[in-house]
Short mmCIF file of C-alpha atoms and ligand atoms in Angstrom, two decimals:
data_model
loop_
_atom_site.label_atom_id
_atom_site.label_comp_id
_atom_site.label_asym_id
_atom_site.label_seq_id
_atom_site.Cartn_x
_atom_site.Cartn_y
_atom_site.Cartn_z
CA MET A 1 -106.27 84.24 -5.05
CA LYS A 2 -109.60 83.68 -5.41
CA ALA A 3 -110.34 81.13 -1.83
CA LEU A 4 -113.47 79.28 -0.77
CA VAL A 5 -113.22 77.75 3.27
CA LEU A 6 -115.83 74.82 3.93
CA GLY A 7 -117.00 75.54 7.37
CA GLY A 8 -118.92 77.36 9.65
CA GLY A 9 -117.21 77.55 13.44
CA GLY A 10 -114.27 79.45 15.07
CA ARG A 11 -111.55 77.95 13.20
CA GLU A 12 -113.22 79.03 9.89
CA HIS A 13 -114.20 82.28 10.45
CA ALA A 14 -109.81 82.35 12.19
CA LEU A 15 -109.25 81.07 8.73
CA VAL A 16 -111.00 83.56 6.92
CA ARG A 17 -110.22 86.35 8.35
CA ALA A 18 -106.13 85.33 8.13
CA LEU A 19 -107.04 85.47 4.76
CA SER A 20 -109.00 88.47 4.70
CA LEU A 21 -105.61 90.02 5.37
CA ASP A 22 -103.69 88.63 3.24
CA PRO A 23 -103.45 91.16 -0.20
CA GLY A 24 -103.00 88.35 -2.42
CA VAL A 25 -106.34 87.25 -1.54
CA THR A 26 -109.24 89.11 -3.80
CA ASP A 27 -112.15 86.88 -3.24
CA ILE A 28 -113.19 84.84 -0.12
CA HIS A 29 -116.23 82.20 -0.09
CA CYS A 30 -117.14 80.57 2.41
CA ALA A 31 -119.36 77.19 2.72
CA PRO A 32 -121.74 77.30 4.66
CA GLY A 33 -119.67 79.61 6.95
CA ASN A 34 -122.05 81.83 9.56
CA PRO A 35 -123.14 85.53 9.92
CA GLY A 36 -119.54 86.84 11.84
CA ILE A 37 -117.89 84.93 8.29
CA SER A 38 -120.48 87.12 6.29
CA GLU A 39 -118.94 90.28 7.16
CA LEU A 40 -115.63 88.86 5.75
CA ALA A 41 -116.53 86.32 3.01
CA GLU A 42 -119.82 85.19 0.95
CA ASN A 43 -121.45 82.61 2.21
CA HIS A 44 -122.81 79.96 0.53
CA VAL A 45 -125.13 77.10 1.23
CA ILE A 46 -124.22 73.78 0.67
CA ASN A 47 -123.37 70.82 1.51
CA ALA A 48 -119.91 70.89 2.58
CA THR A 49 -119.83 67.02 2.65
CA ASP A 50 -120.64 66.30 -0.52
CA GLY A 51 -117.64 66.27 -3.07
CA LEU A 52 -119.68 67.04 -6.47
CA ALA A 53 -121.40 69.93 -5.00
CA VAL A 54 -117.90 71.74 -3.52
CA THR A 55 -116.40 70.58 -6.93
CA GLU A 56 -119.15 72.65 -8.15
CA LEU A 57 -118.92 75.39 -6.08
CA ALA A 58 -115.32 76.28 -6.23
CA ALA A 59 -115.45 75.64 -10.54
CA ARG A 60 -118.03 78.34 -10.31
CA ILE A 61 -116.37 80.54 -8.06
CA ARG A 62 -113.17 80.04 -10.08
CA ALA A 63 -111.01 79.37 -6.78
CA GLU A 64 -107.90 78.97 -6.90
CA LEU A 65 -107.69 77.50 -3.17
CA VAL A 66 -110.00 75.55 -1.57
CA VAL A 67 -109.17 75.09 2.72
CA VAL A 68 -110.81 72.45 4.07
CA GLY A 69 -112.04 73.54 7.90
CA PRO A 70 -113.42 70.42 9.24
CA GLU A 71 -112.78 66.77 9.79
CA ALA A 72 -115.92 65.36 7.72
CA PRO A 73 -115.46 66.59 4.27
CA LEU A 74 -111.42 65.35 4.23
CA VAL A 75 -113.02 61.56 5.91
CA ALA A 76 -115.86 62.21 2.70
CA GLY A 77 -113.68 62.58 0.20
CA VAL A 78 -114.39 65.96 -1.17
CA ALA A 79 -110.39 66.51 -0.77
CA ASP A 80 -109.64 63.93 -3.57
CA ALA A 81 -112.83 65.68 -5.56
CA LEU A 82 -111.33 68.78 -6.06
CA ARG A 83 -108.00 67.59 -7.05
CA GLU A 84 -109.71 65.42 -9.44
CA ARG A 85 -110.42 68.08 -10.90
CA GLY A 86 -107.32 70.14 -10.61
CA ILE A 87 -108.26 72.72 -7.93
CA PRO A 88 -106.20 73.58 -5.65
CA VAL A 89 -107.17 71.71 -1.83
CA PHE A 90 -105.94 72.45 1.52
CA GLY A 91 -106.10 68.96 2.93
CA PRO A 92 -105.63 65.38 2.99
CA ASP A 93 -107.10 62.69 0.77
CA ARG A 94 -109.55 60.22 1.86
CA GLU A 95 -107.43 57.48 3.04
CA PRO A 96 -104.71 59.28 4.57
CA ALA A 97 -107.24 61.61 6.62
CA ARG A 98 -108.01 58.10 8.35
CA LEU A 99 -104.84 59.43 10.60
CA GLU A 100 -108.39 61.16 12.29
CA GLY A 101 -110.34 59.26 10.79
CA SER A 102 -109.71 55.89 12.53
CA LYS A 103 -108.06 55.97 16.34
CA ALA A 104 -106.84 52.20 15.75
CA PHE A 105 -104.86 53.42 12.26
CA ALA A 106 -103.32 56.23 13.78
CA LYS A 107 -101.87 53.81 16.24
CA GLU A 108 -101.11 51.71 13.69
CA VAL A 109 -99.13 53.96 11.44
CA MET A 110 -97.01 54.50 14.70
CA GLU A 111 -96.46 52.18 15.69
CA ALA A 112 -94.48 51.32 12.15
CA ALA A 113 -93.20 54.23 12.08
CA GLY A 114 -91.69 54.19 15.71
CA VAL A 115 -93.71 57.48 16.94
CA PRO A 116 -93.96 57.88 21.14
CA THR A 117 -97.57 57.65 21.93
CA ALA A 118 -99.57 55.47 24.15
CA LYS A 119 -99.42 52.08 24.46
CA ALA A 120 -102.86 50.91 23.22
CA ARG A 121 -105.08 48.04 22.59
CA VAL A 122 -107.80 48.03 20.01
CA CYS A 123 -110.95 46.18 21.77
CA ARG A 124 -113.69 44.84 19.82
CA SER A 125 -115.49 43.22 22.69
CA ALA A 126 -116.43 43.20 26.25
CA SER A 127 -113.79 40.56 27.14
CA GLN A 128 -111.27 42.29 25.87
CA VAL A 129 -112.15 45.96 27.01
CA SER A 130 -111.91 44.05 30.30
CA GLU A 131 -108.11 42.71 30.04
CA ALA A 132 -107.34 46.13 28.90
CA LEU A 133 -108.78 48.00 31.45
CA ASP A 134 -106.60 45.00 33.94
CA GLU A 135 -103.63 45.72 32.02
CA PHE A 136 -103.20 49.39 31.89
CA GLY A 137 -105.18 50.59 35.21
CA ALA A 138 -106.74 53.33 36.85
CA PRO A 139 -106.99 56.20 35.08
CA TYR A 140 -108.44 54.39 32.09
CA VAL A 141 -108.50 55.81 29.05
CA VAL A 142 -111.41 54.96 26.44
CA LYS A 143 -111.45 56.63 22.56
CA ASN A 144 -114.59 55.32 20.13
CA ASP A 145 -112.72 54.65 17.17
CA GLY A 146 -114.47 56.74 15.76
CA LEU A 147 -115.19 60.34 14.41
CA ALA A 148 -117.28 62.04 17.44
CA ALA A 149 -116.19 65.73 17.31
CA GLY A 150 -114.01 65.80 19.69
CA LYS A 151 -116.21 63.59 22.43
CA GLY A 152 -115.56 60.42 22.40
CA VAL A 153 -112.93 59.93 24.21
CA VAL A 154 -113.77 59.57 28.70
CA VAL A 155 -110.80 59.82 30.81
CA THR A 156 -111.55 58.19 34.34
CA ASP A 157 -110.99 55.99 37.74
CA ASP A 158 -114.57 54.67 37.53
CA ARG A 159 -113.71 51.72 35.42
CA ALA A 160 -117.50 51.36 35.69
CA LEU A 161 -117.74 54.36 33.84
CA ALA A 162 -115.31 53.41 31.42
CA GLU A 163 -117.28 50.18 30.97
CA ARG A 164 -119.92 51.65 29.97
CA HIS A 165 -118.51 54.30 27.47
CA ALA A 166 -116.66 50.94 25.95
CA ARG A 167 -120.42 49.57 25.57
CA GLU A 168 -121.74 51.98 24.32
CA CYS A 169 -118.53 53.12 21.40
CA GLY A 170 -118.52 49.14 20.00
CA ARG A 171 -114.84 49.21 18.47
CA VAL A 172 -112.87 51.00 21.20
CA VAL A 173 -109.06 52.19 21.50
CA ILE A 174 -107.85 51.86 25.12
CA GLU A 175 -104.78 53.04 25.89
CA GLU A 176 -102.27 54.20 29.01
CA PHE A 177 -103.42 56.95 30.34
CA LEU A 178 -100.24 59.96 29.28
CA ASP A 179 -99.15 62.44 32.49
CA GLY A 180 -97.75 66.10 31.83
CA PRO A 181 -98.74 69.15 30.28
CA GLU A 182 -100.60 68.66 26.43
CA VAL A 183 -99.40 71.00 23.57
CA SER A 184 -100.99 71.07 20.27
CA LEU A 185 -98.69 71.24 17.85
CA PHE A 186 -100.11 72.31 13.78
CA VAL A 187 -97.73 71.30 11.04
CA LEU A 188 -98.02 72.23 7.66
CA SER A 189 -97.28 69.45 4.98
CA ASP A 190 -96.73 68.83 1.47
CA GLY A 191 -96.38 64.77 1.43
CA VAL A 192 -92.57 65.46 2.02
CA HIS A 193 -91.65 68.61 3.70
CA ALA A 194 -93.31 70.26 6.43
CA LEU A 195 -93.68 73.33 8.23
CA PRO A 196 -94.24 73.62 11.82
CA LEU A 197 -96.91 76.52 13.53
CA LEU A 198 -96.68 78.08 16.27
CA PRO A 199 -97.14 75.35 19.38
CA ALA A 200 -100.48 76.33 21.84
CA GLN A 201 -102.35 74.66 24.09
CA ASP A 202 -105.54 73.88 24.40
CA PHE A 203 -108.04 72.70 27.90
CA LYS A 204 -110.31 70.42 26.44
CA ARG A 205 -112.35 69.90 29.63
CA ALA A 206 -115.43 72.27 29.88
CA HIS A 207 -114.94 73.41 33.48
CA ASP A 208 -112.36 75.37 35.48
CA GLY A 209 -109.46 73.78 37.02
CA ASP A 210 -110.06 70.53 34.00
CA GLN A 211 -113.27 69.97 35.56
CA GLY A 212 -116.20 68.34 33.76
CA PRO A 213 -116.84 66.05 30.75
CA ASN A 214 -114.58 66.83 27.51
CA THR A 215 -115.28 69.58 24.39
CA GLY A 216 -114.40 70.55 21.39
CA GLY A 217 -112.26 73.16 23.13
CA MET A 218 -113.12 75.88 25.21
CA GLY A 219 -110.63 78.12 25.04
CA ALA A 220 -106.47 78.03 24.13
CA TYR A 221 -103.09 80.22 24.14
CA ALA A 222 -99.97 80.67 22.44
CA PRO A 223 -97.18 81.24 22.68
CA LEU A 224 -96.47 78.58 25.45
CA PRO A 225 -93.37 80.72 27.58
CA TRP A 226 -92.97 77.51 29.19
CA ALA A 227 -92.49 74.74 26.59
CA PRO A 228 -88.87 73.42 26.72
CA ALA A 229 -86.53 74.76 24.37
CA GLY A 230 -85.93 72.59 21.17
CA LEU A 231 -89.47 71.09 21.83
CA VAL A 232 -90.84 71.99 18.01
CA ASP A 233 -87.34 70.40 17.23
CA GLU A 234 -87.69 67.33 18.53
CA VAL A 235 -91.51 66.96 18.25
CA MET A 236 -91.11 66.76 13.77
CA GLU A 237 -88.29 64.64 13.87
CA SER A 238 -89.57 61.99 16.30
CA VAL A 239 -93.28 62.42 14.96
CA VAL A 240 -93.35 64.37 12.08
CA ARG A 241 -90.76 63.00 9.81
CA PRO A 242 -91.30 59.62 10.33
CA THR A 243 -95.30 59.43 10.10
CA LEU A 244 -94.98 61.36 6.57
CA GLN A 245 -92.76 58.99 5.42
CA GLU A 246 -94.77 56.09 6.59
CA MET A 247 -97.95 57.87 4.94
CA ASN A 248 -95.65 58.03 1.42
CA ARG A 249 -94.44 54.08 2.15
CA ARG A 250 -98.22 53.34 2.02
CA GLY A 251 -99.07 55.24 -1.24
CA THR A 252 -101.02 57.62 0.74
CA ARG A 253 -99.59 61.30 0.99
CA TYR A 254 -100.21 63.47 3.33
CA GLN A 255 -101.01 67.07 2.53
CA GLY A 256 -102.64 70.40 4.39
CA LEU A 257 -102.11 69.64 8.01
CA LEU A 258 -101.22 67.28 10.34
CA TYR A 259 -102.77 68.01 13.89
CA VAL A 260 -100.18 66.62 16.00
CA GLY A 261 -102.16 66.51 20.11
CA LEU A 262 -98.94 65.84 22.43
CA ALA A 263 -98.45 64.98 25.95
CA LEU A 264 -94.84 66.24 27.58
CA THR A 265 -94.26 63.14 29.70
CA SER A 266 -91.68 62.64 31.76
CA ARG A 267 -90.39 60.74 29.42
CA GLY A 268 -90.69 62.90 26.53
CA PRO A 269 -93.40 64.00 24.30
CA ARG A 270 -95.76 61.21 23.39
CA VAL A 271 -98.52 62.04 20.51
CA VAL A 272 -102.08 61.81 22.42
CA GLU A 273 -103.61 61.89 18.98
CA PHE A 274 -103.46 63.39 15.45
CA ASN A 275 -106.48 65.12 13.96
CA ALA A 276 -106.11 66.36 9.70
CA ARG A 277 -106.81 69.69 9.92
CA PHE A 278 -106.29 72.56 11.98
CA GLY A 279 -107.37 72.52 15.82
CA ASP A 280 -110.23 74.42 17.20
CA PRO A 281 -109.93 77.03 19.15
CA GLU A 282 -105.85 76.77 19.15
CA THR A 283 -106.25 77.99 15.22
CA GLN A 284 -107.72 81.03 16.23
CA VAL A 285 -104.66 81.98 18.66
CA VAL A 286 -102.04 80.34 16.09
CA LEU A 287 -103.40 82.70 12.77
CA ASP A 288 -103.34 85.65 15.53
CA ARG A 289 -99.61 85.64 15.66
CA LEU A 290 -99.25 84.70 12.14
CA ALA A 291 -97.09 87.34 9.89
CA THR A 292 -96.65 85.54 7.30
CA PRO A 293 -99.96 86.35 4.12
CA ILE A 294 -101.40 82.77 4.82
CA GLY A 295 -103.01 82.40 1.51
CA ALA A 296 -99.50 81.42 -0.72
CA VAL A 297 -98.73 78.88 1.87
CA LEU A 298 -101.60 77.03 2.51
CA GLN A 299 -102.19 76.71 -1.27
CA ALA A 300 -98.09 75.62 -1.40
CA THR A 301 -98.98 72.22 0.11
CA ASP A 302 -100.86 71.14 -2.49
CA THR A 303 -98.75 73.04 -5.60
CA ALA A 304 -95.29 74.63 -5.37
CA GLY A 305 -94.95 72.78 -2.04
CA LEU A 306 -93.62 74.30 1.14
CA LYS A 307 -89.21 74.01 0.24
CA GLY A 308 -90.11 77.33 -1.16
CA ILE A 309 -92.03 79.29 1.46
CA GLY A 310 -88.39 79.39 4.22
CA SER A 311 -90.38 80.08 7.15
CA LEU A 312 -92.67 80.70 9.06
CA GLN A 313 -93.13 84.83 10.61
CA TRP A 314 -94.57 85.64 13.36
CA LYS A 315 -96.01 88.21 15.64
CA PRO A 316 -94.25 89.20 18.69
CA GLY A 317 -96.58 89.29 21.67
CA ALA A 318 -99.35 87.00 22.74
CA ALA A 319 -102.93 85.88 22.22
CA VAL A 320 -105.95 84.22 24.39
CA THR A 321 -108.81 82.36 23.25
CA VAL A 322 -112.16 82.61 25.40
CA VAL A 323 -115.20 79.84 24.19
CA VAL A 324 -118.41 81.56 25.03
CA ALA A 325 -120.75 77.77 25.39
CA ALA A 326 -125.04 77.56 25.05
CA GLU A 327 -126.37 76.81 28.19
CA ASN A 328 -125.95 72.26 28.30
CA TYR A 329 -122.98 72.03 25.87
CA PRO A 330 -121.56 69.31 25.92
CA GLY A 331 -124.79 68.09 26.28
CA ASP A 332 -127.78 69.18 23.79
CA PRO A 333 -127.03 72.83 23.88
CA ALA A 334 -129.77 75.37 24.30
CA ARG A 335 -130.23 77.15 21.32
CA GLY A 336 -132.73 80.07 19.27
CA ASP A 337 -131.24 82.71 22.27
CA THR A 338 -129.94 85.91 21.33
CA VAL A 339 -126.85 87.09 21.21
CA GLY A 340 -126.45 90.64 22.40
CA GLY A 341 -123.10 92.87 23.15
CA LEU A 342 -120.89 91.82 20.01
CA ALA A 343 -120.33 95.46 18.56
CA GLU A 344 -119.67 96.49 21.54
CA ALA A 345 -117.00 92.80 22.67
CA ASN A 346 -115.54 94.46 18.65
CA ALA A 347 -115.33 97.49 19.94
CA LEU A 348 -112.41 97.20 22.41
CA GLU A 349 -108.56 97.29 21.96
CA GLY A 350 -106.64 94.33 20.97
CA ALA A 351 -110.02 92.12 20.94
CA TYR A 352 -112.13 90.75 18.50
CA VAL A 353 -115.40 87.99 18.78
CA LEU A 354 -115.20 84.68 16.46
CA HIS A 355 -118.58 83.62 16.05
CA ALA A 356 -119.18 79.44 15.12
CA GLY A 357 -121.94 78.41 16.78
CA THR A 358 -124.20 81.26 15.48
CA SER A 359 -127.02 81.75 12.58
CA TRP A 360 -129.68 85.00 11.74
CA SER A 361 -133.03 84.85 13.38
CA GLY A 362 -135.95 85.18 11.00
CA SER A 363 -135.67 89.18 12.30
CA ARG A 364 -131.92 88.91 11.11
CA ASP A 365 -130.78 89.25 15.17
CA VAL A 366 -128.00 86.41 15.81
CA VAL A 367 -128.64 83.86 17.34
CA ALA A 368 -126.71 80.87 19.34
CA SER A 369 -127.51 77.50 16.99
CA GLY A 370 -124.49 75.25 18.45
CA GLY A 371 -122.36 74.58 21.52
CA ARG A 372 -119.68 76.52 21.60
CA VAL A 373 -121.98 79.57 20.60
CA LEU A 374 -118.75 82.43 19.95
CA SER A 375 -115.00 82.96 20.84
CA VAL A 376 -113.47 86.12 21.64
CA VAL A 377 -109.60 86.92 20.83
CA GLY A 378 -107.54 88.84 23.22
CA THR A 379 -104.11 89.88 22.38
CA GLY A 380 -101.49 92.06 24.00
CA THR A 381 -97.58 92.17 24.51
CA ASP A 382 -97.74 89.65 26.94
CA LEU A 383 -100.62 86.95 28.06
CA ALA A 384 -101.56 88.40 31.34
CA GLN A 385 -102.49 91.47 28.32
CA ALA A 386 -103.76 89.10 26.07
CA ARG A 387 -105.49 87.12 29.09
CA GLU A 388 -107.18 90.86 30.45
CA ARG A 389 -108.38 92.17 26.78
CA ALA A 390 -110.22 88.67 26.05
CA TYR A 391 -112.15 88.11 29.80
CA ALA A 392 -113.39 91.91 29.51
CA ALA A 393 -114.65 91.49 25.50
CA VAL A 394 -116.08 88.11 26.67
CA SER A 395 -117.94 90.51 29.76
CA ARG A 396 -119.23 92.17 26.60
CA ILE A 397 -121.56 89.41 25.93
CA GLU A 398 -124.87 88.36 26.78
CA LEU A 399 -126.69 85.43 25.45
CA ARG A 400 -129.05 83.43 28.67
CA GLY A 401 -127.48 80.27 30.47
CA SER A 402 -124.15 80.92 28.55
CA PHE A 403 -121.04 79.83 30.27
CA HIS A 404 -117.28 80.22 29.80
CA ARG A 405 -114.04 78.98 31.63
CA THR A 406 -112.10 81.89 33.73
CA ASP A 407 -109.30 80.70 33.98
CA ILE A 408 -107.95 80.12 30.40
CA ALA A 409 -104.39 81.00 30.31
CA GLU A 410 -104.26 82.03 33.97
CA ARG A 411 -101.52 80.09 35.42
CA ALA A 412 -98.88 80.69 32.44
CA ALA A 413 -99.85 84.49 31.95
CA ALA A 414 -98.85 84.16 36.14
CA GLU A 415 -95.62 82.16 35.49
CA LEU A 416 -93.80 85.24 33.09
P1 LIG B 501 -108.37 63.11 21.51
O1 LIG B 501 -109.81 63.00 20.99
O2 LIG B 501 -107.48 61.49 21.52
O3 LIG B 501 -107.45 64.09 22.05
O4 LIG B 501 -108.83 63.07 23.51
C1 LIG B 501 -109.19 63.92 23.82
C2 LIG B 501 -108.85 64.27 25.06
O5 LIG B 501 -108.30 62.91 26.30
C3 LIG B 501 -107.08 64.84 25.28
O6 LIG B 501 -106.58 66.59 24.46
C4 LIG B 501 -106.40 64.74 26.29
O7 LIG B 501 -106.80 65.34 27.33
C5 LIG B 501 -106.94 63.13 26.89
N1 LIG B 501 -106.59 61.93 26.50
C6 LIG B 501 -107.05 61.02 25.22
N2 LIG B 501 -105.83 60.14 25.67
C7 LIG B 501 -105.07 60.24 26.50
C8 LIG B 501 -104.55 59.56 26.73
N3 LIG B 501 -103.74 58.63 26.48
N4 LIG B 501 -104.11 59.93 28.54
C9 LIG B 501 -104.23 60.67 29.03
N5 LIG B 501 -105.50 61.92 28.80
C10 LIG B 501 -105.69 61.67 27.16
N1 LIG B 502 -109.57 71.73 19.97
C1 LIG B 502 -109.11 69.99 20.01
C2 LIG B 502 -109.47 69.44 18.36
O1 LIG B 502 -110.12 71.13 17.57
O2 LIG B 502 -109.55 69.13 18.07
#
């Protein structure tokens, strides 16, 4: 199988790596990719949100599977363009991708489907905002309705800050605060049948102890030794099946990946958010543990269906990923500094580097070019070993001003 992956972050590096380990995948292309991905795939310089450009590239390289990594191409209708040309694609069409593209739409679908989630109000004016903040009380949860690269949500006890964020966003969703640990569950869907992947946990705040601003994610681990037995079955029953049914009822079949972000509250699991694509960095650890070759599984969501796939097989042991971020992330990050120590980190046992915001300098050095520059995945027989190996490799990375969280998977590893 020839595969094309759209995107160029850590998630796409993990996807390309998983495809490269699949004996059924012969050729891998990526657009735009990054220097790390270029070791496993041929990178192409195209605009990945341009349906025509993507379709032309996919046809030219005879792609039998296009995997759409990030949300922007999905929301722009790139999957629709590929499907129209009969090219198998992993990812939902534009309309169903609104489950991620609009928080208000996601809430509407959840309500219609009876999915447990936070109570919410969609607000368009300062007075509506003020009423909703009064109704739900502190801590306040204020979400930009549209796409915001993981940075559109403010959770705060500071009323003035909540009001300021609402003003800056325009249309916002204000909702009840959900207490309890968060879990990311990724589900593959052909529209009717769904297959869950391993649940993972992401660390969204920039700094240790869940301090600092929300980010796209600073680290992740899987599996979750503390997750209640039956969690995945419960979420498939109470969230995934009714959501897929509701999407079918609307005539917008949901194919690809449904990312279910959950809070495990005292009243049971509640949906915090839906995304229409693999989560980053959780994908890095989840795909690391996947033993089933991935190419045919992703393709089946758009062609033969998932019924024939059976269940997925997982490797024993654990994986931990730690993001190395550029100075000032998630604000405007420092760019252009050389990244050192990549070979040294990759040479360590049970650890490897995935590139995210990196590019080549004129002299072919790897330099930082984005907020989350790279991540280091550590693997082991348990979380403690995986964590140790990830941090040993992180310590080899040299990047001026960079930072990382030191507490990824710390509690989960200690509780074993
Ligand atoms: P979202 O983009 O909706 O996932 O929000 C980003 C992060 O904000 C989530 O991962 C949570 O940590 C936090 N968050 C979002 N909604 C809520 C909520 N209703 N209650 C508590 N925390 C929330
Ligand atoms: N890790 C969170 C996300 O991908 O949205």
